[in-house]
């Protein structure tokens, strides 16, 4: 190499390095852009990077789910098999190919592919769902429940995908036993199970049975689960079973608060159950439950502080069950500077058929431990359950009607009287 040619060769080398660097930058940019577009526009993503497996899976899945036209299953299978040659360890590709084979009617080969996918990844979602369906079809319900548990521990938002098959599983003694064992072991989908079952009368019976069996286990029913089932009975208008389940669920301590009104002394213990106090969210008032140990003498009970704003609808409520007869509702209450522009009262409403049966007005002013009472009756016409509510007569939240002052209710009770 002569001295004259050396500069030329050096320039060529530099140009080559720059070209390779530019090419690498371009490839890196294409790969990065492909990754960015793989979810929204998988076809564009694949054009930028044909080896983007996530984009390929997204595009093929989209074609399989497209209800406007029949997918070309043979072509999709060829594309998926081609991708597998470059990525033999991707469980999703085996699962995707299994779905294609399943739709082509090649069920045995499809389930082999689903099993292969699950060997690579126990939680591969589609293979799991197909495996659950097969286990239910073949009657291997214990295996199905185990697979459901795996699926929902990894994919808790997929409960709706398997909910329709649960009644069939639970109707079988082996399936019921497997589900009970799973929820006794604190399966994270336990609450979803009860929420799903209470939507039908048959499901309610199963949910009630599960609660009873859990009571004798090391993982007894939680208040939220009991509330779900009690609320389900109420929505199905099965009021007697709802109330029986509530009574059954009471602890020894809670039974001391029983009566026609549960916890009529307003102890600060809330179970969330419909036959216990429900505190409604109200911006115009502050509601506080307190025992005599927590407050100064004379302020035990529930304290309602009105915040000089309009107050509409109810503050407290609970369901009660009064058989036909004559009754007296009594309240021991104190008040300070209480101003009630549109009235404040306890109402007793029939739940079904809906309608107010009586209302018990609370007076304005300032008073200390005043005894208030009113007689009322429940007629012989069918009214199996009632709703007790503290509410105002305000229809609209008008600033002309602002509630002011403090009301302390020490005790509220209902007793039956001779007619």
mmCIF file of C-alpha atoms in Angstrom:
data_model
loop_
_atom_site.group_PDB
_atom_site.id
_atom_site.type_symbol
_atom_site.label_atom_id
_atom_site.label_comp_id
_atom_site.label_asym_id
_atom_site.label_seq_id
_atom_site.Cartn_x
_atom_site.Cartn_y
_atom_site.Cartn_z
ATOM 1 C CA UNK A 1 0.000 0.000 0.000
ATOM 2 C CA UNK A 2 1.434 3.323 -1.078
ATOM 3 C CA UNK A 3 1.422 6.486 0.907
ATOM 4 C CA UNK A 4 -1.092 7.895 -1.585
ATOM 5 C CA UNK A 5 -3.615 5.085 -1.020
ATOM 6 C CA UNK A 6 -3.417 4.934 2.782
ATOM 7 C CA UNK A 7 -5.671 7.990 3.439
ATOM 8 C CA UNK A 8 -8.232 6.579 1.016
ATOM 9 C CA UNK A 9 -8.340 3.228 2.857
ATOM 10 C CA UNK A 10 -8.673 4.928 6.228
ATOM 11 C CA UNK A 11 -11.608 6.970 4.941
ATOM 12 C CA UNK A 12 -13.257 3.828 3.637
ATOM 13 C CA UNK A 13 -12.861 2.103 6.994
ATOM 14 C CA UNK A 14 -14.332 5.074 8.805
ATOM 15 C CA UNK A 15 -17.230 5.137 6.354
ATOM 16 C CA UNK A 16 -17.809 1.436 6.909
ATOM 17 C CA UNK A 17 -17.859 1.839 10.665
ATOM 18 C CA UNK A 18 -20.278 4.710 10.378
ATOM 19 C CA UNK A 19 -22.497 2.692 8.046
ATOM 20 C CA UNK A 20 -22.593 -0.268 10.431
ATOM 21 C CA UNK A 21 -23.278 2.025 13.389
ATOM 22 C CA UNK A 22 -26.078 3.743 11.495
ATOM 23 C CA UNK A 23 -27.535 0.377 10.564
ATOM 24 C CA UNK A 24 -27.418 -0.789 14.187
ATOM 25 C CA UNK A 25 -29.127 2.391 15.333
ATOM 26 C CA UNK A 26 -31.824 1.891 12.678
ATOM 27 C CA UNK A 27 -32.366 -1.736 13.726
ATOM 28 C CA UNK A 28 -32.527 -0.765 17.391
ATOM 29 C CA UNK A 29 -35.026 1.971 16.575
ATOM 30 C CA UNK A 30 -37.172 -0.449 14.570
ATOM 31 C CA UNK A 31 -37.146 -2.988 17.403
ATOM 32 C CA UNK A 32 -38.020 -0.307 19.942
ATOM 33 C CA UNK A 33 -40.849 1.065 17.799
ATOM 34 C CA UNK A 34 -42.082 -2.474 17.165
ATOM 35 C CA UNK A 35 -42.282 -3.083 20.908
ATOM 36 C CA UNK A 36 -44.157 0.182 21.383
ATOM 37 C CA UNK A 37 -46.783 -0.721 18.763
ATOM 38 C CA UNK A 38 -47.176 -4.446 19.500
ATOM 39 C CA UNK A 39 -50.346 -4.089 21.580
ATOM 40 C CA UNK A 40 -52.356 -1.500 19.634
ATOM 41 C CA UNK A 41 -51.213 -2.300 16.074
ATOM 42 C CA UNK A 42 -49.532 -5.734 15.969
ATOM 43 C CA UNK A 43 -49.495 -5.835 12.152
ATOM 44 C CA UNK A 44 -47.415 -2.638 11.963
ATOM 45 C CA UNK A 45 -45.246 -3.939 14.787
ATOM 46 C CA UNK A 46 -44.519 -7.131 12.825
ATOM 47 C CA UNK A 47 -43.673 -5.135 9.709
ATOM 48 C CA UNK A 48 -41.003 -3.330 11.705
ATOM 49 C CA UNK A 49 -39.740 -6.506 13.388
ATOM 50 C CA UNK A 50 -40.959 -9.867 11.983
ATOM 51 C CA UNK A 51 -39.405 -11.649 15.007
ATOM 52 C CA UNK A 52 -41.564 -9.826 17.579
ATOM 53 C CA UNK A 53 -43.341 -12.808 19.165
ATOM 54 C CA UNK A 54 -45.621 -10.655 21.329
ATOM 55 C CA UNK A 55 -46.891 -8.832 18.239
ATOM 56 C CA UNK A 56 -47.393 -12.120 16.386
ATOM 57 C CA UNK A 57 -49.374 -13.584 19.277
ATOM 58 C CA UNK A 58 -51.464 -10.421 19.482
ATOM 59 C CA UNK A 59 -52.237 -10.428 15.766
ATOM 60 C CA UNK A 60 -53.163 -14.127 15.603
ATOM 61 C CA UNK A 61 -55.257 -13.869 18.773
ATOM 62 C CA UNK A 62 -57.064 -10.887 17.249
ATOM 63 C CA UNK A 63 -57.880 -12.894 14.118
ATOM 64 C CA UNK A 64 -59.138 -15.823 16.185
ATOM 65 C CA UNK A 65 -61.387 -13.502 18.196
ATOM 66 C CA UNK A 66 -62.682 -11.579 15.172
ATOM 67 C CA UNK A 67 -66.370 -12.516 14.895
ATOM 68 C CA UNK A 68 -66.871 -10.610 11.620
ATOM 69 C CA UNK A 69 -65.104 -13.248 9.524
ATOM 70 C CA UNK A 70 -63.914 -16.831 9.748
ATOM 71 C CA UNK A 71 -60.152 -17.041 10.398
ATOM 72 C CA UNK A 72 -57.863 -18.971 8.040
ATOM 73 C CA UNK A 73 -56.891 -21.580 10.605
ATOM 74 C CA UNK A 74 -54.436 -23.379 8.331
ATOM 75 C CA UNK A 75 -52.509 -20.180 7.623
ATOM 76 C CA UNK A 76 -52.527 -19.188 11.305
ATOM 77 C CA UNK A 77 -51.217 -22.634 12.274
ATOM 78 C CA UNK A 78 -48.374 -22.301 9.744
ATOM 79 C CA UNK A 79 -47.386 -18.898 11.128
ATOM 80 C CA UNK A 80 -47.477 -20.152 14.722
ATOM 81 C CA UNK A 81 -45.421 -23.256 13.879
ATOM 82 C CA UNK A 82 -42.911 -21.022 12.131
ATOM 83 C CA UNK A 83 -42.573 -18.868 15.246
ATOM 84 C CA UNK A 84 -42.066 -21.988 17.396
ATOM 85 C CA UNK A 85 -38.974 -22.921 15.379
ATOM 86 C CA UNK A 86 -37.314 -19.740 16.638
ATOM 87 C CA UNK A 87 -38.750 -19.763 20.186
ATOM 88 C CA UNK A 88 -39.356 -23.310 21.427
ATOM 89 C CA UNK A 89 -39.591 -22.191 25.048
ATOM 90 C CA UNK A 90 -42.581 -19.814 24.740
ATOM 91 C CA UNK A 91 -45.597 -21.452 26.410
ATOM 92 C CA UNK A 92 -47.956 -18.951 24.784
ATOM 93 C CA UNK A 93 -47.109 -20.211 21.287
ATOM 94 C CA UNK A 94 -47.932 -23.812 22.225
ATOM 95 C CA UNK A 95 -51.179 -22.631 23.781
ATOM 96 C CA UNK A 96 -52.028 -20.575 20.692
ATOM 97 C CA UNK A 97 -51.310 -23.474 18.364
ATOM 98 C CA UNK A 98 -53.375 -25.688 20.645
ATOM 99 C CA UNK A 99 -56.344 -23.320 20.289
ATOM 100 C CA UNK A 100 -56.013 -23.406 16.503
ATOM 101 C CA UNK A 101 -55.921 -27.217 16.521
ATOM 102 C CA UNK A 102 -58.899 -27.228 18.894
ATOM 103 C CA UNK A 103 -60.927 -25.176 16.438
ATOM 104 C CA UNK A 104 -59.827 -27.429 13.589
ATOM 105 C CA UNK A 105 -61.363 -30.338 15.471
ATOM 106 C CA UNK A 106 -58.031 -31.970 16.336
ATOM 107 C CA UNK A 107 -58.841 -32.164 20.042
ATOM 108 C CA UNK A 108 -56.266 -34.770 21.104
ATOM 109 C CA UNK A 109 -53.431 -32.833 19.483
ATOM 110 C CA UNK A 110 -54.806 -29.604 20.941
ATOM 111 C CA UNK A 111 -54.759 -30.938 24.499
ATOM 112 C CA UNK A 112 -51.228 -32.259 23.998
ATOM 113 C CA UNK A 113 -50.183 -28.733 23.066
ATOM 114 C CA UNK A 114 -52.046 -27.282 26.055
ATOM 115 C CA UNK A 115 -50.254 -29.752 28.336
ATOM 116 C CA UNK A 116 -46.920 -28.805 26.734
ATOM 117 C CA UNK A 117 -47.685 -25.137 27.366
ATOM 118 C CA UNK A 118 -48.445 -25.817 31.019
ATOM 119 C CA UNK A 119 -45.233 -27.779 31.471
ATOM 120 C CA UNK A 120 -43.371 -24.667 30.365
ATOM 121 C CA UNK A 121 -45.589 -22.337 32.417
ATOM 122 C CA UNK A 122 -48.074 -23.640 34.998
ATOM 123 C CA UNK A 123 -50.024 -20.377 34.812
ATOM 124 C CA UNK A 124 -50.350 -20.025 31.011
ATOM 125 C CA UNK A 125 -53.843 -18.584 31.038
ATOM 126 C CA UNK A 126 -55.443 -20.000 27.896
ATOM 127 C CA UNK A 127 -54.067 -23.501 28.352
ATOM 128 C CA UNK A 128 -55.312 -23.415 31.945
ATOM 129 C CA UNK A 129 -58.826 -22.425 30.903
ATOM 130 C CA UNK A 130 -59.004 -25.185 28.293
ATOM 131 C CA UNK A 131 -57.622 -27.690 30.784
ATOM 132 C CA UNK A 132 -60.280 -26.690 33.318
ATOM 133 C CA UNK A 133 -62.991 -27.233 30.719
ATOM 134 C CA UNK A 134 -61.632 -30.675 29.860
ATOM 135 C CA UNK A 135 -61.404 -31.681 33.529
ATOM 136 C CA UNK A 136 -65.055 -30.678 34.052
ATOM 137 C CA UNK A 137 -66.151 -32.541 30.895
ATOM 138 C CA UNK A 138 -64.379 -35.725 31.956
ATOM 139 C CA UNK A 139 -65.704 -35.493 35.512
ATOM 140 C CA UNK A 140 -62.301 -34.986 37.124
ATOM 141 C CA UNK A 141 -63.664 -32.192 39.287
ATOM 142 C CA UNK A 142 -60.969 -32.344 41.947
ATOM 143 C CA UNK A 143 -58.390 -31.638 39.240
ATOM 144 C CA UNK A 144 -60.611 -28.887 37.828
ATOM 145 C CA UNK A 145 -60.766 -27.125 41.189
ATOM 146 C CA UNK A 146 -56.988 -27.359 41.562
ATOM 147 C CA UNK A 147 -56.574 -25.773 38.125
ATOM 148 C CA UNK A 148 -59.141 -23.086 38.971
ATOM 149 C CA UNK A 149 -57.146 -22.276 42.089
ATOM 150 C CA UNK A 150 -53.925 -21.929 40.060
ATOM 151 C CA UNK A 151 -55.680 -19.768 37.467
ATOM 152 C CA UNK A 152 -57.291 -17.386 39.946
ATOM 153 C CA UNK A 153 -54.238 -17.024 42.158
ATOM 154 C CA UNK A 154 -52.297 -15.798 39.112
ATOM 155 C CA UNK A 155 -55.162 -14.129 37.235
ATOM 156 C CA UNK A 156 -57.750 -13.000 39.856
ATOM 157 C CA UNK A 157 -59.597 -10.875 37.283
ATOM 158 C CA UNK A 158 -60.493 -14.015 35.305
ATOM 159 C CA UNK A 159 -63.094 -15.255 37.793
ATOM 160 C CA UNK A 160 -65.951 -14.377 35.427
ATOM 161 C CA UNK A 161 -64.476 -16.734 32.824
ATOM 162 C CA UNK A 162 -65.014 -19.773 35.056
ATOM 163 C CA UNK A 163 -68.007 -18.608 37.123
ATOM 164 C CA UNK A 164 -70.617 -20.283 34.906
ATOM 165 C CA UNK A 165 -69.038 -23.701 35.424
ATOM 166 C CA UNK A 166 -68.890 -23.548 39.205
ATOM 167 C CA UNK A 167 -72.528 -24.588 39.885
ATOM 168 C CA UNK A 168 -71.865 -27.825 37.966
ATOM 169 C CA UNK A 169 -68.679 -28.421 39.962
ATOM 170 C CA UNK A 170 -70.428 -27.723 43.265
ATOM 171 C CA UNK A 171 -73.400 -29.956 42.432
ATOM 172 C CA UNK A 172 -71.050 -32.955 42.463
ATOM 173 C CA UNK A 173 -70.017 -34.262 45.925
ATOM 174 C CA UNK A 174 -66.379 -34.539 44.886
ATOM 175 C CA UNK A 175 -66.384 -31.086 43.331
ATOM 176 C CA UNK A 176 -68.050 -29.573 46.395
ATOM 177 C CA UNK A 177 -65.488 -31.200 48.677
ATOM 178 C CA UNK A 178 -62.631 -29.847 46.547
ATOM 179 C CA UNK A 179 -64.043 -26.305 46.526
ATOM 180 C CA UNK A 180 -64.607 -26.417 50.292
ATOM 181 C CA UNK A 181 -61.013 -27.563 50.802
ATOM 182 C CA UNK A 182 -59.726 -24.720 48.605
ATOM 183 C CA UNK A 183 -61.650 -21.949 50.351
ATOM 184 C CA UNK A 184 -60.846 -23.424 53.772
ATOM 185 C CA UNK A 185 -57.207 -22.994 52.749
ATOM 186 C CA UNK A 186 -57.983 -19.281 52.251
ATOM 187 C CA UNK A 187 -58.124 -19.311 48.441
ATOM 188 C CA UNK A 188 -57.977 -15.651 47.344
ATOM 189 C CA UNK A 189 -61.062 -16.147 45.135
ATOM 190 C CA UNK A 190 -63.253 -17.094 48.113
ATOM 191 C CA UNK A 191 -65.070 -13.740 48.260
ATOM 192 C CA UNK A 192 -65.678 -13.804 44.493
ATOM 193 C CA UNK A 193 -67.165 -17.282 44.813
ATOM 194 C CA UNK A 194 -69.814 -16.133 47.306
ATOM 195 C CA UNK A 195 -70.572 -13.001 45.271
ATOM 196 C CA UNK A 196 -71.176 -15.191 42.228
ATOM 197 C CA UNK A 197 -73.294 -17.832 43.962
ATOM 198 C CA UNK A 198 -75.811 -15.427 45.522
ATOM 199 C CA UNK A 199 -77.126 -14.364 42.113
ATOM 200 C CA UNK A 200 -79.477 -17.376 41.864
ATOM 201 C CA UNK A 201 -81.714 -19.226 44.373
ATOM 202 C CA UNK A 202 -79.824 -22.483 43.766
ATOM 203 C CA UNK A 203 -76.502 -20.743 44.246
ATOM 204 C CA UNK A 204 -77.753 -19.206 47.499
ATOM 205 C CA UNK A 205 -78.470 -22.637 48.926
ATOM 206 C CA UNK A 206 -74.953 -23.755 48.017
ATOM 207 C CA UNK A 207 -73.437 -20.586 49.489
ATOM 208 C CA UNK A 208 -75.365 -21.122 52.735
ATOM 209 C CA UNK A 209 -74.153 -24.715 52.919
ATOM 210 C CA UNK A 210 -70.552 -23.586 52.376
ATOM 211 C CA UNK A 211 -70.907 -21.054 55.195
ATOM 212 C CA UNK A 212 -72.195 -23.725 57.556
ATOM 213 C CA UNK A 213 -69.338 -26.068 56.677
ATOM 214 C CA UNK A 214 -66.783 -23.270 57.048
ATOM 215 C CA UNK A 215 -68.107 -22.584 60.540
ATOM 216 C CA UNK A 216 -66.781 -25.948 61.661
ATOM 217 C CA UNK A 217 -63.446 -25.441 59.905
ATOM 218 C CA UNK A 218 -60.285 -23.567 60.787
ATOM 219 C CA UNK A 219 -61.310 -20.733 58.459
ATOM 220 C CA UNK A 220 -64.794 -19.625 59.630
ATOM 221 C CA UNK A 221 -66.945 -17.261 57.535
ATOM 222 C CA UNK A 222 -65.883 -13.635 57.465
ATOM 223 C CA UNK A 223 -68.447 -10.874 58.133
ATOM 224 C CA UNK A 224 -68.205 -9.731 54.513
ATOM 225 C CA UNK A 225 -69.059 -13.224 53.253
ATOM 226 C CA UNK A 226 -72.013 -13.485 55.627
ATOM 227 C CA UNK A 227 -73.213 -10.048 54.530
ATOM 228 C CA UNK A 228 -72.957 -11.103 50.892
ATOM 229 C CA UNK A 229 -75.132 -14.171 51.410
ATOM 230 C CA UNK A 230 -77.644 -12.393 53.679
ATOM 231 C CA UNK A 231 -77.916 -9.606 51.105
ATOM 232 C CA UNK A 232 -78.400 -12.221 48.390
ATOM 233 C CA UNK A 233 -81.340 -13.731 50.263
ATOM 234 C CA UNK A 234 -82.876 -10.279 50.656
ATOM 235 C CA UNK A 235 -82.512 -9.540 46.931
ATOM 236 C CA UNK A 236 -84.149 -12.881 46.161
ATOM 237 C CA UNK A 237 -86.958 -11.926 48.611
ATOM 238 C CA UNK A 238 -86.148 -14.879 50.839
ATOM 239 C CA UNK A 239 -86.432 -12.873 54.038
ATOM 240 C CA UNK A 240 -86.808 -15.666 56.581
ATOM 241 C CA UNK A 241 -83.588 -17.475 55.539
ATOM 242 C CA UNK A 242 -81.819 -14.095 55.534
ATOM 243 C CA UNK A 243 -82.803 -13.383 59.125
ATOM 244 C CA UNK A 244 -82.057 -16.940 60.278
ATOM 245 C CA UNK A 245 -78.568 -16.742 58.801
ATOM 246 C CA UNK A 246 -78.008 -13.410 60.549
ATOM 247 C CA UNK A 247 -79.026 -14.875 63.923
ATOM 248 C CA UNK A 248 -76.893 -17.956 63.309
ATOM 249 C CA UNK A 249 -73.862 -15.794 62.539
ATOM 250 C CA UNK A 250 -73.938 -13.841 65.815
ATOM 251 C CA UNK A 251 -71.123 -14.359 68.277
ATOM 252 C CA UNK A 252 -71.796 -14.851 71.972
ATOM 253 C CA UNK A 253 -71.013 -11.176 72.567
ATOM 254 C CA UNK A 254 -73.236 -10.030 69.694
ATOM 255 C CA UNK A 255 -76.198 -12.043 70.971
ATOM 256 C CA UNK A 256 -76.286 -9.734 73.992
ATOM 257 C CA UNK A 257 -77.132 -6.889 71.597
ATOM 258 C CA UNK A 258 -80.148 -8.726 70.173
ATOM 259 C CA UNK A 259 -83.768 -7.637 70.139
ATOM 260 C CA UNK A 260 -86.285 -6.369 67.626
ATOM 261 C CA UNK A 261 -83.613 -3.713 66.980
ATOM 262 C CA UNK A 262 -80.087 -5.087 66.917
ATOM 263 C CA UNK A 263 -77.588 -3.057 68.947
ATOM 264 C CA UNK A 264 -80.178 -0.552 70.093
ATOM 265 C CA UNK A 265 -77.611 1.006 72.446
ATOM 266 C CA UNK A 266 -75.370 1.866 69.480
ATOM 267 C CA UNK A 267 -72.254 0.042 70.621
ATOM 268 C CA UNK A 268 -69.350 0.812 68.244
ATOM 269 C CA UNK A 269 -69.288 -2.718 66.804
ATOM 270 C CA UNK A 270 -70.104 -3.060 63.104
ATOM 271 C CA UNK A 271 -70.419 -6.359 61.273
ATOM 272 C CA UNK A 272 -71.563 -4.890 57.962
ATOM 273 C CA UNK A 273 -74.547 -7.268 57.912
ATOM 274 C CA UNK A 274 -77.894 -5.883 56.723
ATOM 275 C CA UNK A 275 -79.582 -6.553 60.110
ATOM 276 C CA UNK A 276 -76.878 -4.498 61.838
ATOM 277 C CA UNK A 277 -76.493 -0.717 61.664
ATOM 278 C CA UNK A 278 -75.563 0.646 58.262
ATOM 279 C CA UNK A 279 -74.084 4.150 58.382
ATOM 280 C CA UNK A 280 -74.859 6.044 55.201
ATOM 281 C CA UNK A 281 -72.360 8.469 53.722
ATOM 282 C CA UNK A 282 -73.682 11.977 54.353
ATOM 283 C CA UNK A 283 -71.654 15.121 53.742
ATOM 284 C CA UNK A 284 -73.928 17.247 55.936
ATOM 285 C CA UNK A 285 -73.386 15.359 59.172
ATOM 286 C CA UNK A 286 -70.830 13.567 61.292
ATOM 287 C CA UNK A 287 -71.905 10.239 62.857
ATOM 288 C CA UNK A 288 -69.973 8.748 65.805
ATOM 289 C CA UNK A 289 -70.691 5.618 67.847
ATOM 290 C CA UNK A 290 -69.191 5.510 71.348
ATOM 291 C CA UNK A 291 -69.470 3.533 74.586
ATOM 292 C CA UNK A 292 -69.634 5.123 78.020
ATOM 293 C CA UNK A 293 -65.943 4.274 78.502
ATOM 294 C CA UNK A 294 -64.971 6.343 75.460
ATOM 295 C CA UNK A 295 -66.831 9.582 76.206
ATOM 296 C CA UNK A 296 -67.864 11.813 79.064
ATOM 297 C CA UNK A 297 -70.885 10.679 81.062
ATOM 298 C CA UNK A 298 -74.183 11.187 79.293
ATOM 299 C CA UNK A 299 -72.838 11.023 75.728
ATOM 300 C CA UNK A 300 -72.752 7.280 75.179
ATOM 301 C CA UNK A 301 -74.631 6.038 72.114
ATOM 302 C CA UNK A 302 -74.561 7.541 68.636
ATOM 303 C CA UNK A 303 -73.802 11.235 68.246
ATOM 304 C CA UNK A 304 -74.925 13.052 65.107
ATOM 305 C CA UNK A 305 -73.459 16.500 64.545
ATOM 306 C CA UNK A 306 -75.168 18.534 61.853
ATOM 307 C CA UNK A 307 -72.771 20.787 59.959
ATOM 308 C CA UNK A 308 -75.049 23.725 59.055
ATOM 309 C CA UNK A 309 -75.702 22.355 55.569
ATOM 310 C CA UNK A 310 -78.671 20.736 53.787
ATOM 311 C CA UNK A 311 -79.254 17.081 54.698
ATOM 312 C CA UNK A 312 -81.154 14.762 52.400
ATOM 313 C CA UNK A 313 -82.005 11.062 52.693
ATOM 314 C CA UNK A 314 -81.004 8.736 55.521
ATOM 315 C CA UNK A 315 -78.144 8.605 57.996
ATOM 316 C CA UNK A 316 -78.636 5.205 59.678
ATOM 317 C CA UNK A 317 -80.575 2.107 58.784
ATOM 318 C CA UNK A 318 -80.996 -1.594 59.501
ATOM 319 C CA UNK A 319 -83.387 -4.312 58.419
ATOM 320 C CA UNK A 320 -85.730 -5.664 61.114
ATOM 321 C CA UNK A 321 -88.282 -8.457 61.229
ATOM 322 C CA UNK A 322 -91.527 -7.723 63.100
ATOM 323 C CA UNK A 323 -94.440 -10.160 62.920
ATOM 324 C CA UNK A 324 -97.989 -8.711 62.810
ATOM 325 C CA UNK A 325 -98.968 -7.081 66.088
ATOM 326 C CA UNK A 326 -98.895 -3.875 68.175
ATOM 327 C CA UNK A 327 -95.587 -2.262 69.147
ATOM 328 C CA UNK A 328 -93.984 0.726 70.850
ATOM 329 C CA UNK A 329 -90.832 2.355 69.543
ATOM 330 C CA UNK A 330 -88.907 4.243 72.262
ATOM 331 C CA UNK A 331 -85.905 6.548 72.136
ATOM 332 C CA UNK A 332 -83.756 8.031 74.915
ATOM 333 C CA UNK A 333 -82.049 11.071 73.414
ATOM 334 C CA UNK A 334 -80.250 14.304 74.221
ATOM 335 C CA UNK A 335 -79.842 17.367 72.010
ATOM 336 C CA UNK A 336 -78.000 20.666 71.897
ATOM 337 C CA UNK A 337 -79.283 23.561 69.790
ATOM 338 C CA UNK A 338 -80.952 21.165 67.393
ATOM 339 C CA UNK A 339 -82.605 22.877 64.387
ATOM 340 C CA UNK A 340 -84.446 20.620 61.938
ATOM 341 C CA UNK A 341 -85.975 22.704 59.116
ATOM 342 C CA UNK A 342 -87.499 19.739 57.220
ATOM 343 C CA UNK A 343 -87.936 17.281 60.125
ATOM 344 C CA UNK A 344 -85.824 14.378 61.316
ATOM 345 C CA UNK A 345 -87.507 11.055 62.048
ATOM 346 C CA UNK A 346 -87.206 7.309 62.335
ATOM 347 C CA UNK A 347 -89.296 5.543 59.715
ATOM 348 C CA UNK A 348 -90.336 1.916 59.514
ATOM 349 C CA UNK A 349 -90.957 0.843 55.949
ATOM 350 C CA UNK A 350 -92.251 -2.411 54.578
ATOM 351 C CA UNK A 351 -89.623 -3.847 52.231
ATOM 352 C CA UNK A 352 -92.029 -5.866 50.080
ATOM 353 C CA UNK A 353 -94.426 -4.426 49.139
ATOM 354 C CA UNK A 354 -92.563 -1.136 49.598
ATOM 355 C CA UNK A 355 -94.260 1.546 51.678
ATOM 356 C CA UNK A 356 -93.962 3.521 54.895
ATOM 357 C CA UNK A 357 -95.707 1.950 57.879
ATOM 358 C CA UNK A 358 -94.976 4.584 60.535
ATOM 359 C CA UNK A 359 -92.641 7.458 61.342
ATOM 360 C CA UNK A 360 -91.347 8.648 64.711
ATOM 361 C CA UNK A 361 -90.465 12.363 64.848
ATOM 362 C CA UNK A 362 -87.473 13.756 66.776
ATOM 363 C CA UNK A 363 -88.085 17.208 68.326
ATOM 364 C CA UNK A 364 -85.923 20.310 67.951
ATOM 365 C CA UNK A 365 -84.236 22.206 70.765
ATOM 366 C CA UNK A 366 -81.996 21.370 73.697
ATOM 367 C CA UNK A 367 -82.853 18.523 76.090
ATOM 368 C CA UNK A 368 -81.138 15.883 78.198
ATOM 369 C CA UNK A 369 -81.940 12.153 78.123
ATOM 370 C CA UNK A 370 -85.521 12.763 77.095
ATOM 371 C CA UNK A 371 -87.772 9.720 76.761
ATOM 372 C CA UNK A 372 -89.695 9.675 73.499
ATOM 373 C CA UNK A 373 -92.063 6.954 72.358
ATOM 374 C CA UNK A 374 -94.791 6.142 69.864
ATOM 375 C CA UNK A 375 -97.175 3.229 69.338
ATOM 376 C CA UNK A 376 -97.632 1.584 65.972
ATOM 377 C CA UNK A 377 -98.843 -1.677 64.527
ATOM 378 C CA UNK A 378 -97.961 -4.175 61.847
ATOM 379 C CA UNK A 379 -101.085 -5.339 60.093
ATOM 380 C CA UNK A 380 -101.948 -8.916 59.165
ATOM 381 C CA UNK A 381 -101.200 -8.247 55.485
ATOM 382 C CA UNK A 382 -97.945 -9.839 54.356
ATOM 383 C CA UNK A 383 -94.940 -7.710 55.299
ATOM 384 C CA UNK A 384 -92.239 -10.225 56.207
ATOM 385 C CA UNK A 385 -89.448 -7.701 56.658
ATOM 386 C CA UNK A 386 -89.109 -3.995 57.409
ATOM 387 C CA UNK A 387 -86.458 -1.310 57.060
ATOM 388 C CA UNK A 388 -85.759 1.012 60.008
ATOM 389 C CA UNK A 389 -84.221 4.318 58.884
ATOM 390 C CA UNK A 390 -83.236 7.665 60.376
ATOM 391 C CA UNK A 391 -83.956 10.219 57.664
ATOM 392 C CA UNK A 392 -85.035 13.742 56.851
ATOM 393 C CA UNK A 393 -88.061 14.966 54.937
ATOM 394 C CA UNK A 394 -85.891 17.055 52.605
ATOM 395 C CA UNK A 395 -86.539 16.345 48.937
ATOM 396 C CA UNK A 396 -83.849 18.607 47.505
ATOM 397 C CA UNK A 397 -80.567 19.832 48.991
ATOM 398 C CA UNK A 398 -81.686 23.447 49.303
ATOM 399 C CA UNK A 399 -79.529 25.800 51.371
ATOM 400 C CA UNK A 400 -82.747 27.263 52.723
ATOM 401 C CA UNK A 401 -83.015 24.122 54.858
ATOM 402 C CA UNK A 402 -79.780 23.764 56.813
ATOM 403 C CA UNK A 403 -79.564 21.311 59.699
ATOM 404 C CA UNK A 404 -77.741 22.566 62.802
ATOM 405 C CA UNK A 405 -76.867 21.203 66.257
ATOM 406 C CA UNK A 406 -76.093 17.888 67.927
ATOM 407 C CA UNK A 407 -78.296 14.871 68.567
ATOM 408 C CA UNK A 408 -77.198 12.060 70.897
ATOM 409 C CA UNK A 409 -79.281 8.889 70.790
ATOM 410 C CA UNK A 410 -78.531 6.736 73.817
ATOM 411 C CA UNK A 411 -80.965 3.906 73.235
ATOM 412 C CA UNK A 412 -83.542 2.935 70.597
ATOM 413 C CA UNK A 413 -85.865 -0.006 71.182
ATOM 414 C CA UNK A 414 -89.024 -1.663 69.939
ATOM 415 C CA UNK A 415 -91.208 -3.725 72.256
ATOM 416 C CA UNK A 416 -94.378 -5.639 71.616
ATOM 417 C CA UNK A 417 -97.480 -4.490 73.531
ATOM 418 C CA UNK A 418 -100.901 -5.959 74.135
ATOM 419 C CA UNK A 419 -103.380 -4.781 71.550
#
